[in-house]
Amino acid sequence: GSIADTVWNTTDPGSEAYQHAGNWDLYAKWEGYNYTVSYNGNKPAAASGSVSDVPAADSKVFGTAIELGAAPSLTGWTFVGWCKNSDGSGSVYPAGSSFNDDPSDMTDGGNLTLYGVWTVNKYTVAFNAGGGTGSMGTQEKTYGVDCALIANAFTRTGYTFRDWTITYEGTKYTF
Protein backbone atom coordinates (compact mmCIF):
# COMPACT_ATOMS: atom_id res chain seq x y z
CA GLY A 1 0.00 0.00 0.00
CA SER A 2 0.96 3.62 -0.19
CA ILE A 3 1.79 5.82 2.79
CA ALA A 4 -1.79 7.09 2.55
CA ASP A 5 -3.05 3.51 3.01
CA THR A 6 -0.96 2.59 6.03
CA VAL A 7 -0.06 4.33 9.27
CA TRP A 8 3.66 4.13 9.89
CA ASN A 9 5.18 4.05 13.35
CA THR A 10 8.69 4.85 14.45
CA THR A 11 8.73 2.09 17.05
CA ASP A 12 7.28 -1.40 17.13
CA PRO A 13 3.64 -1.77 16.07
CA GLY A 14 1.05 -0.08 18.22
CA SER A 15 2.87 3.04 19.35
CA GLU A 16 1.96 6.61 18.51
CA ALA A 17 3.44 8.23 15.42
CA TYR A 18 5.42 11.45 15.95
CA GLN A 19 7.71 13.86 14.14
CA HIS A 20 11.41 14.36 14.69
CA ALA A 21 14.41 15.61 12.75
CA GLY A 22 16.90 13.14 11.33
CA ASN A 23 16.80 9.62 9.98
CA TRP A 24 13.68 7.47 10.39
CA ASP A 25 13.15 3.79 11.01
CA LEU A 26 9.59 3.05 10.04
CA TYR A 27 7.59 -0.02 11.05
CA ALA A 28 4.52 -1.07 9.13
CA LYS A 29 1.37 -1.24 11.20
CA TRP A 30 -0.96 -3.88 9.75
CA GLU A 31 -4.69 -4.13 9.94
CA GLY A 32 -6.60 -7.30 9.07
CA TYR A 33 -9.04 -7.34 6.17
CA ASN A 34 -12.67 -6.71 6.99
CA TYR A 35 -14.83 -9.32 5.32
CA THR A 36 -18.19 -11.04 5.64
CA VAL A 37 -18.89 -14.69 6.39
CA SER A 38 -22.12 -15.78 4.71
CA TYR A 39 -23.92 -19.09 5.14
CA ASN A 40 -25.72 -21.04 2.42
CA GLY A 41 -28.00 -23.84 3.68
CA ASN A 42 -27.15 -25.79 0.52
CA LYS A 43 -30.27 -27.99 0.31
CA PRO A 44 -29.40 -31.37 -1.25
CA ALA A 45 -31.13 -32.07 -4.59
CA ALA A 46 -32.79 -35.19 -3.13
CA ALA A 47 -34.29 -33.27 -0.18
CA SER A 48 -37.84 -32.01 -0.04
CA GLY A 49 -38.87 -29.01 2.02
CA SER A 50 -36.52 -26.17 2.72
CA VAL A 51 -33.52 -25.49 4.94
CA SER A 52 -34.47 -23.38 7.95
CA ASP A 53 -32.53 -21.55 10.67
CA VAL A 54 -29.57 -20.67 8.41
CA PRO A 55 -27.31 -18.26 10.37
CA ALA A 56 -27.17 -14.62 9.32
CA ALA A 57 -24.03 -13.21 7.69
CA ASP A 58 -21.38 -11.99 10.12
CA SER A 59 -18.67 -9.32 9.76
CA LYS A 60 -15.14 -10.45 10.61
CA VAL A 61 -11.60 -9.11 10.73
CA PHE A 62 -8.86 -11.28 9.23
CA GLY A 63 -6.62 -12.89 11.81
CA THR A 64 -9.34 -13.47 14.40
CA ALA A 65 -10.86 -16.91 14.80
CA ILE A 66 -14.33 -17.31 13.33
CA GLU A 67 -16.90 -19.03 15.50
CA LEU A 68 -19.04 -20.82 12.95
CA GLY A 69 -22.80 -20.43 12.90
CA ALA A 70 -25.27 -22.85 14.46
CA ALA A 71 -26.64 -25.83 12.56
CA PRO A 72 -29.62 -25.18 10.30
CA SER A 73 -32.51 -27.67 10.02
CA LEU A 74 -33.82 -29.83 7.19
CA THR A 75 -36.47 -32.49 7.80
CA GLY A 76 -35.11 -36.00 7.23
CA TRP A 77 -31.49 -34.90 7.05
CA THR A 78 -28.63 -34.49 9.55
CA PHE A 79 -26.40 -31.43 9.37
CA VAL A 80 -22.71 -32.45 9.19
CA GLY A 81 -21.04 -29.01 9.14
CA TRP A 82 -19.90 -26.03 7.07
CA CYS A 83 -17.61 -26.27 4.04
CA LYS A 84 -16.02 -23.73 1.68
CA ASN A 85 -17.09 -25.84 -1.33
CA SER A 86 -20.75 -26.18 -2.33
CA ASP A 87 -20.22 -29.83 -3.30
CA GLY A 88 -19.03 -30.67 0.24
CA SER A 89 -15.50 -31.52 -0.86
CA GLY A 90 -12.61 -30.43 1.31
CA SER A 91 -12.62 -29.78 5.03
CA VAL A 92 -15.97 -29.75 6.84
CA TYR A 93 -16.19 -27.77 10.08
CA PRO A 94 -18.85 -28.55 12.73
CA ALA A 95 -21.40 -25.86 13.58
CA GLY A 96 -20.25 -23.68 16.48
CA SER A 97 -16.59 -24.67 16.12
CA SER A 98 -13.72 -22.25 15.61
CA PHE A 99 -12.35 -21.78 12.13
CA ASN A 100 -9.16 -19.90 11.27
CA ASP A 101 -9.42 -17.85 8.13
CA ASP A 102 -7.21 -18.62 5.15
CA PRO A 103 -5.52 -15.64 3.44
CA SER A 104 -6.15 -17.17 0.02
CA ASP A 105 -9.92 -16.90 0.67
CA MET A 106 -9.91 -13.26 1.75
CA THR A 107 -10.01 -9.86 0.18
CA ASP A 108 -10.64 -6.60 1.96
CA GLY A 109 -14.38 -6.06 1.93
CA GLY A 110 -14.87 -9.53 0.44
CA ASN A 111 -17.19 -12.38 1.28
CA LEU A 112 -16.48 -15.94 2.41
CA THR A 113 -19.47 -18.21 1.77
CA LEU A 114 -19.74 -21.41 3.77
CA TYR A 115 -22.05 -24.16 2.54
CA GLY A 116 -24.05 -26.64 4.58
CA VAL A 117 -23.13 -30.31 4.27
CA TRP A 118 -25.88 -32.88 4.92
CA THR A 119 -26.41 -36.63 5.20
CA VAL A 120 -29.80 -38.22 4.69
CA ASN A 121 -31.28 -39.94 7.74
CA LYS A 122 -31.55 -43.71 7.72
CA TYR A 123 -33.92 -45.63 9.93
CA THR A 124 -34.24 -49.21 11.08
CA VAL A 125 -37.57 -50.88 10.40
CA ALA A 126 -38.28 -53.62 12.95
CA PHE A 127 -41.08 -56.11 12.38
CA ASN A 128 -43.45 -57.18 15.17
CA ALA A 129 -45.46 -60.42 14.88
CA GLY A 130 -48.61 -58.67 16.15
CA GLY A 131 -49.91 -61.79 17.88
CA GLY A 132 -48.27 -64.19 15.45
CA THR A 133 -45.16 -66.34 15.86
CA GLY A 134 -41.79 -66.53 14.17
CA SER A 135 -38.98 -64.07 13.66
CA MET A 136 -37.81 -61.56 11.09
CA GLY A 137 -34.71 -59.44 10.74
CA THR A 138 -34.71 -55.65 10.48
CA GLN A 139 -34.52 -53.50 7.37
CA GLU A 140 -32.92 -50.13 6.71
CA LYS A 141 -35.08 -47.31 5.32
CA THR A 142 -33.68 -44.07 3.89
CA TYR A 143 -35.72 -40.93 4.53
CA GLY A 144 -37.73 -39.86 1.49
CA VAL A 145 -36.97 -43.01 -0.50
CA ASP A 146 -39.64 -45.66 -1.06
CA CYS A 147 -38.56 -49.15 -0.18
CA ALA A 148 -40.02 -52.58 -0.72
CA LEU A 149 -40.40 -54.32 2.60
CA ILE A 150 -39.01 -57.79 3.06
CA ALA A 151 -41.55 -60.60 2.85
CA ASN A 152 -43.55 -61.47 5.97
CA ALA A 153 -42.14 -64.54 7.76
CA PHE A 154 -44.62 -64.53 10.69
CA THR A 155 -47.51 -66.96 10.98
CA ARG A 156 -50.71 -66.93 13.02
CA THR A 157 -53.05 -69.89 13.09
CA GLY A 158 -56.49 -69.02 11.70
CA TYR A 159 -55.36 -65.69 10.20
CA THR A 160 -54.10 -64.38 6.85
CA PHE A 161 -51.45 -61.68 6.77
CA ARG A 162 -52.85 -58.49 5.15
CA ASP A 163 -50.60 -55.45 5.71
CA TRP A 164 -47.98 -53.83 7.88
CA THR A 165 -49.14 -51.05 10.21
CA ILE A 166 -47.29 -48.72 12.55
CA THR A 167 -49.54 -49.59 15.51
CA TYR A 168 -50.92 -52.95 16.64
CA GLU A 169 -54.49 -52.12 15.57
CA GLY A 170 -53.52 -49.42 13.06
CA THR A 171 -54.20 -48.78 9.43
CA LYS A 172 -51.98 -49.80 6.54
CA TYR A 173 -48.73 -47.86 6.22
CA THR A 174 -47.04 -47.39 2.85
CA PHE A 175 -43.26 -47.49 2.70
PDB file of C-alpha atoms in Angstrom:
ATOM      1  CA  GLY A   1       0.000   0.000   0.000  1.00  0.00           C
ATOM      2  CA  SER A   2       0.961   3.617  -0.191  1.00  0.00           C
ATOM      3  CA  ILE A   3       1.791   5.816   2.785  1.00  0.00           C
ATOM      4  CA  ALA A   4      -1.786   7.094   2.553  1.00  0.00           C
ATOM      5  CA  ASP A   5      -3.049   3.512   3.013  1.00  0.00           C
ATOM      6  CA  THR A   6      -0.959   2.590   6.027  1.00  0.00           C
ATOM      7  CA  VAL A   7      -0.062   4.331   9.272  1.00  0.00           C
ATOM      8  CA  TRP A   8       3.657   4.130   9.895  1.00  0.00           C
ATOM      9  CA  ASN A   9       5.177   4.045  13.354  1.00  0.00           C
ATOM     10  CA  THR A  10       8.689   4.853  14.446  1.00  0.00           C
ATOM     11  CA  THR A  11       8.728   2.088  17.046  1.00  0.00           C
ATOM     12  CA  ASP A  12       7.284  -1.399  17.128  1.00  0.00           C
ATOM     13  CA  PRO A  13       3.636  -1.769  16.074  1.00  0.00           C
ATOM     14  CA  GLY A  14       1.052  -0.076  18.225  1.00  0.00           C
ATOM     15  CA  SER A  15       2.870   3.037  19.346  1.00  0.00           C
ATOM     16  CA  GLU A  16       1.962   6.609  18.512  1.00  0.00           C
ATOM     17  CA  ALA A  17       3.440   8.231  15.424  1.00  0.00           C
ATOM     18  CA  TYR A  18       5.416  11.451  15.946  1.00  0.00           C
ATOM     19  CA  GLN A  19       7.713  13.859  14.141  1.00  0.00           C
ATOM     20  CA  HIS A  20      11.415  14.357  14.687  1.00  0.00           C
ATOM     21  CA  ALA A  21      14.411  15.614  12.750  1.00  0.00           C
ATOM     22  CA  GLY A  22      16.898  13.145  11.328  1.00  0.00           C
ATOM     23  CA  ASN A  23      16.800   9.618   9.979  1.00  0.00           C
ATOM     24  CA  TRP A  24      13.677   7.471  10.390  1.00  0.00           C
ATOM     25  CA  ASP A  25      13.154   3.794  11.005  1.00  0.00           C
ATOM     26  CA  LEU A  26       9.586   3.049  10.045  1.00  0.00           C
ATOM     27  CA  TYR A  27       7.587  -0.017  11.046  1.00  0.00           C
ATOM     28  CA  ALA A  28       4.519  -1.071   9.125  1.00  0.00           C
ATOM     29  CA  LYS A  29       1.368  -1.239  11.202  1.00  0.00           C
ATOM     30  CA  TRP A  30      -0.959  -3.882   9.749  1.00  0.00           C
ATOM     31  CA  GLU A  31      -4.690  -4.125   9.942  1.00  0.00           C
ATOM     32  CA  GLY A  32      -6.604  -7.302   9.070  1.00  0.00           C
ATOM     33  CA  TYR A  33      -9.040  -7.342   6.173  1.00  0.00           C
ATOM     34  CA  ASN A  34     -12.666  -6.709   6.988  1.00  0.00           C
ATOM     35  CA  TYR A  35     -14.831  -9.323   5.315  1.00  0.00           C
ATOM     36  CA  THR A  36     -18.190 -11.040   5.637  1.00  0.00           C
ATOM     37  CA  VAL A  37     -18.888 -14.687   6.392  1.00  0.00           C
ATOM     38  CA  SER A  38     -22.124 -15.775   4.710  1.00  0.00           C
ATOM     39  CA  TYR A  39     -23.924 -19.087   5.136  1.00  0.00           C
ATOM     40  CA  ASN A  40     -25.725 -21.040   2.420  1.00  0.00           C
ATOM     41  CA  GLY A  41     -28.005 -23.836   3.683  1.00  0.00           C
ATOM     42  CA  ASN A  42     -27.153 -25.794   0.519  1.00  0.00           C
ATOM     43  CA  LYS A  43     -30.268 -27.985   0.309  1.00  0.00           C
ATOM     44  CA  PRO A  44     -29.402 -31.370  -1.251  1.00  0.00           C
ATOM     45  CA  ALA A  45     -31.126 -32.065  -4.585  1.00  0.00           C
ATOM     46  CA  ALA A  46     -32.789 -35.186  -3.130  1.00  0.00           C
ATOM     47  CA  ALA A  47     -34.289 -33.268  -0.179  1.00  0.00           C
ATOM     48  CA  SER A  48     -37.840 -32.009  -0.037  1.00  0.00           C
ATOM     49  CA  GLY A  49     -38.874 -29.012   2.018  1.00  0.00           C
ATOM     50  CA  SER A  50     -36.517 -26.169   2.721  1.00  0.00           C
ATOM     51  CA  VAL A  51     -33.525 -25.492   4.935  1.00  0.00           C
ATOM     52  CA  SER A  52     -34.467 -23.384   7.953  1.00  0.00           C
ATOM     53  CA  ASP A  53     -32.534 -21.552  10.667  1.00  0.00           C
ATOM     54  CA  VAL A  54     -29.571 -20.668   8.411  1.00  0.00           C
ATOM     55  CA  PRO A  55     -27.313 -18.263  10.370  1.00  0.00           C
ATOM     56  CA  ALA A  56     -27.171 -14.619   9.320  1.00  0.00           C
ATOM     57  CA  ALA A  57     -24.035 -13.211   7.687  1.00  0.00           C
ATOM     58  CA  ASP A  58     -21.385 -11.986  10.121  1.00  0.00           C
ATOM     59  CA  SER A  59     -18.668  -9.319   9.755  1.00  0.00           C
ATOM     60  CA  LYS A  60     -15.144 -10.446  10.609  1.00  0.00           C
ATOM     61  CA  VAL A  61     -11.595  -9.111  10.727  1.00  0.00           C
ATOM     62  CA  PHE A  62      -8.865 -11.281   9.225  1.00  0.00           C
ATOM     63  CA  GLY A  63      -6.621 -12.886  11.809  1.00  0.00           C
ATOM     64  CA  THR A  64      -9.336 -13.466  14.397  1.00  0.00           C
ATOM     65  CA  ALA A  65     -10.860 -16.912  14.799  1.00  0.00           C
ATOM     66  CA  ILE A  66     -14.328 -17.311  13.330  1.00  0.00           C
ATOM     67  CA  GLU A  67     -16.903 -19.035  15.504  1.00  0.00           C
ATOM     68  CA  LEU A  68     -19.044 -20.818  12.953  1.00  0.00           C
ATOM     69  CA  GLY A  69     -22.804 -20.425  12.899  1.00  0.00           C
ATOM     70  CA  ALA A  70     -25.273 -22.849  14.462  1.00  0.00           C
ATOM     71  CA  ALA A  71     -26.639 -25.834  12.558  1.00  0.00           C
ATOM     72  CA  PRO A  72     -29.619 -25.184  10.297  1.00  0.00           C
ATOM     73  CA  SER A  73     -32.506 -27.675  10.021  1.00  0.00           C
ATOM     74  CA  LEU A  74     -33.821 -29.834   7.193  1.00  0.00           C
ATOM     75  CA  THR A  75     -36.468 -32.486   7.805  1.00  0.00           C
ATOM     76  CA  GLY A  76     -35.114 -35.998   7.233  1.00  0.00           C
ATOM     77  CA  TRP A  77     -31.487 -34.900   7.054  1.00  0.00           C
ATOM     78  CA  THR A  78     -28.632 -34.485   9.554  1.00  0.00           C
ATOM     79  CA  PHE A  79     -26.396 -31.432   9.370  1.00  0.00           C
ATOM     80  CA  VAL A  80     -22.712 -32.447   9.189  1.00  0.00           C
ATOM     81  CA  GLY A  81     -21.043 -29.012   9.143  1.00  0.00           C
ATOM     82  CA  TRP A  82     -19.901 -26.027   7.072  1.00  0.00           C
ATOM     83  CA  CYS A  83     -17.613 -26.267   4.041  1.00  0.00           C
ATOM     84  CA  LYS A  84     -16.023 -23.735   1.680  1.00  0.00           C
ATOM     85  CA  ASN A  85     -17.094 -25.837  -1.333  1.00  0.00           C
ATOM     86  CA  SER A  86     -20.749 -26.176  -2.332  1.00  0.00           C
ATOM     87  CA  ASP A  87     -20.222 -29.831  -3.297  1.00  0.00           C
ATOM     88  CA  GLY A  88     -19.032 -30.666   0.243  1.00  0.00           C
ATOM     89  CA  SER A  89     -15.501 -31.519  -0.863  1.00  0.00           C
ATOM     90  CA  GLY A  90     -12.608 -30.431   1.308  1.00  0.00           C
ATOM     91  CA  SER A  91     -12.624 -29.784   5.028  1.00  0.00           C
ATOM     92  CA  VAL A  92     -15.969 -29.753   6.843  1.00  0.00           C
ATOM     93  CA  TYR A  93     -16.185 -27.771  10.080  1.00  0.00           C
ATOM     94  CA  PRO A  94     -18.847 -28.548  12.730  1.00  0.00           C
ATOM     95  CA  ALA A  95     -21.401 -25.857  13.580  1.00  0.00           C
ATOM     96  CA  GLY A  96     -20.252 -23.676  16.478  1.00  0.00           C
ATOM     97  CA  SER A  97     -16.594 -24.671  16.119  1.00  0.00           C
ATOM     98  CA  SER A  98     -13.721 -22.248  15.609  1.00  0.00           C
ATOM     99  CA  PHE A  99     -12.349 -21.780  12.128  1.00  0.00           C
ATOM    100  CA  ASN A 100      -9.160 -19.904  11.270  1.00  0.00           C
ATOM    101  CA  ASP A 101      -9.419 -17.853   8.125  1.00  0.00           C
ATOM    102  CA  ASP A 102      -7.208 -18.616   5.151  1.00  0.00           C
ATOM    103  CA  PRO A 103      -5.516 -15.641   3.438  1.00  0.00           C
ATOM    104  CA  SER A 104      -6.153 -17.174   0.020  1.00  0.00           C
ATOM    105  CA  ASP A 105      -9.917 -16.899   0.671  1.00  0.00           C
ATOM    106  CA  MET A 106      -9.907 -13.257   1.751  1.00  0.00           C
ATOM    107  CA  THR A 107     -10.007  -9.859   0.177  1.00  0.00           C
ATOM    108  CA  ASP A 108     -10.638  -6.604   1.964  1.00  0.00           C
ATOM    109  CA  GLY A 109     -14.379  -6.058   1.929  1.00  0.00           C
ATOM    110  CA  GLY A 110     -14.872  -9.531   0.441  1.00  0.00           C
ATOM    111  CA  ASN A 111     -17.186 -12.384   1.280  1.00  0.00           C
ATOM    112  CA  LEU A 112     -16.478 -15.938   2.411  1.00  0.00           C
ATOM    113  CA  THR A 113     -19.468 -18.206   1.773  1.00  0.00           C
ATOM    114  CA  LEU A 114     -19.740 -21.409   3.771  1.00  0.00           C
ATOM    115  CA  TYR A 115     -22.052 -24.156   2.536  1.00  0.00           C
ATOM    116  CA  GLY A 116     -24.054 -26.644   4.583  1.00  0.00           C
ATOM    117  CA  VAL A 117     -23.125 -30.314   4.265  1.00  0.00           C
ATOM    118  CA  TRP A 118     -25.880 -32.881   4.919  1.00  0.00           C
ATOM    119  CA  THR A 119     -26.406 -36.633   5.198  1.00  0.00           C
ATOM    120  CA  VAL A 120     -29.800 -38.215   4.685  1.00  0.00           C
ATOM    121  CA  ASN A 121     -31.279 -39.937   7.745  1.00  0.00           C
ATOM    122  CA  LYS A 122     -31.552 -43.707   7.719  1.00  0.00           C
ATOM    123  CA  TYR A 123     -33.923 -45.632   9.925  1.00  0.00           C
ATOM    124  CA  THR A 124     -34.241 -49.214  11.082  1.00  0.00           C
ATOM    125  CA  VAL A 125     -37.569 -50.885  10.404  1.00  0.00           C
ATOM    126  CA  ALA A 126     -38.277 -53.622  12.948  1.00  0.00           C
ATOM    127  CA  PHE A 127     -41.081 -56.113  12.375  1.00  0.00           C
ATOM    128  CA  ASN A 128     -43.448 -57.179  15.166  1.00  0.00           C
ATOM    129  CA  ALA A 129     -45.464 -60.418  14.879  1.00  0.00           C
ATOM    130  CA  GLY A 130     -48.611 -58.666  16.149  1.00  0.00           C
ATOM    131  CA  GLY A 131     -49.907 -61.789  17.883  1.00  0.00           C
ATOM    132  CA  GLY A 132     -48.270 -64.186  15.447  1.00  0.00           C
ATOM    133  CA  THR A 133     -45.163 -66.337  15.855  1.00  0.00           C
ATOM    134  CA  GLY A 134     -41.795 -66.532  14.172  1.00  0.00           C
ATOM    135  CA  SER A 135     -38.978 -64.070  13.663  1.00  0.00           C
ATOM    136  CA  MET A 136     -37.807 -61.560  11.085  1.00  0.00           C
ATOM    137  CA  GLY A 137     -34.707 -59.440  10.736  1.00  0.00           C
ATOM    138  CA  THR A 138     -34.712 -55.649  10.480  1.00  0.00           C
ATOM    139  CA  GLN A 139     -34.523 -53.495   7.369  1.00  0.00           C
ATOM    140  CA  GLU A 140     -32.920 -50.133   6.713  1.00  0.00           C
ATOM    141  CA  LYS A 141     -35.076 -47.305   5.319  1.00  0.00           C
ATOM    142  CA  THR A 142     -33.680 -44.067   3.895  1.00  0.00           C
ATOM    143  CA  TYR A 143     -35.721 -40.929   4.529  1.00  0.00           C
ATOM    144  CA  GLY A 144     -37.731 -39.865   1.487  1.00  0.00           C
ATOM    145  CA  VAL A 145     -36.974 -43.006  -0.499  1.00  0.00           C
ATOM    146  CA  ASP A 146     -39.637 -45.657  -1.059  1.00  0.00           C
ATOM    147  CA  CYS A 147     -38.560 -49.146  -0.178  1.00  0.00           C
ATOM    148  CA  ALA A 148     -40.020 -52.583  -0.721  1.00  0.00           C
ATOM    149  CA  LEU A 149     -40.403 -54.318   2.605  1.00  0.00           C
ATOM    150  CA  ILE A 150     -39.012 -57.795   3.062  1.00  0.00           C
ATOM    151  CA  ALA A 151     -41.553 -60.603   2.850  1.00  0.00           C
ATOM    152  CA  ASN A 152     -43.555 -61.472   5.974  1.00  0.00           C
ATOM    153  CA  ALA A 153     -42.142 -64.536   7.763  1.00  0.00           C
ATOM    154  CA  PHE A 154     -44.615 -64.532  10.692  1.00  0.00           C
ATOM    155  CA  THR A 155     -47.506 -66.959  10.979  1.00  0.00           C
ATOM    156  CA  ARG A 156     -50.708 -66.935  13.018  1.00  0.00           C
ATOM    157  CA  THR A 157     -53.048 -69.888  13.091  1.00  0.00           C
ATOM    158  CA  GLY A 158     -56.486 -69.019  11.705  1.00  0.00           C
ATOM    159  CA  TYR A 159     -55.364 -65.692  10.198  1.00  0.00           C
ATOM    160  CA  THR A 160     -54.098 -64.385   6.851  1.00  0.00           C
ATOM    161  CA  PHE A 161     -51.446 -61.681   6.772  1.00  0.00           C
ATOM    162  CA  ARG A 162     -52.852 -58.491   5.151  1.00  0.00           C
ATOM    163  CA  ASP A 163     -50.601 -55.454   5.707  1.00  0.00           C
ATOM    164  CA  TRP A 164     -47.983 -53.834   7.881  1.00  0.00           C
ATOM    165  CA  THR A 165     -49.136 -51.054  10.209  1.00  0.00           C
ATOM    166  CA  ILE A 166     -47.291 -48.720  12.547  1.00  0.00           C
ATOM    167  CA  THR A 167     -49.535 -49.589  15.515  1.00  0.00           C
ATOM    168  CA  TYR A 168     -50.923 -52.953  16.642  1.00  0.00           C
ATOM    169  CA  GLU A 169     -54.490 -52.124  15.568  1.00  0.00           C
ATOM    170  CA  GLY A 170     -53.523 -49.417  13.060  1.00  0.00           C
ATOM    171  CA  THR A 171     -54.200 -48.778   9.426  1.00  0.00           C
ATOM    172  CA  LYS A 172     -51.980 -49.796   6.543  1.00  0.00           C
ATOM    173  CA  TYR A 173     -48.730 -47.860   6.223  1.00  0.00           C
ATOM    174  CA  THR A 174     -47.036 -47.388   2.850  1.00  0.00           C
ATOM    175  CA  PHE A 175     -43.255 -47.489   2.703  1.00  0.00           C
TER     176      PHE A 175
END
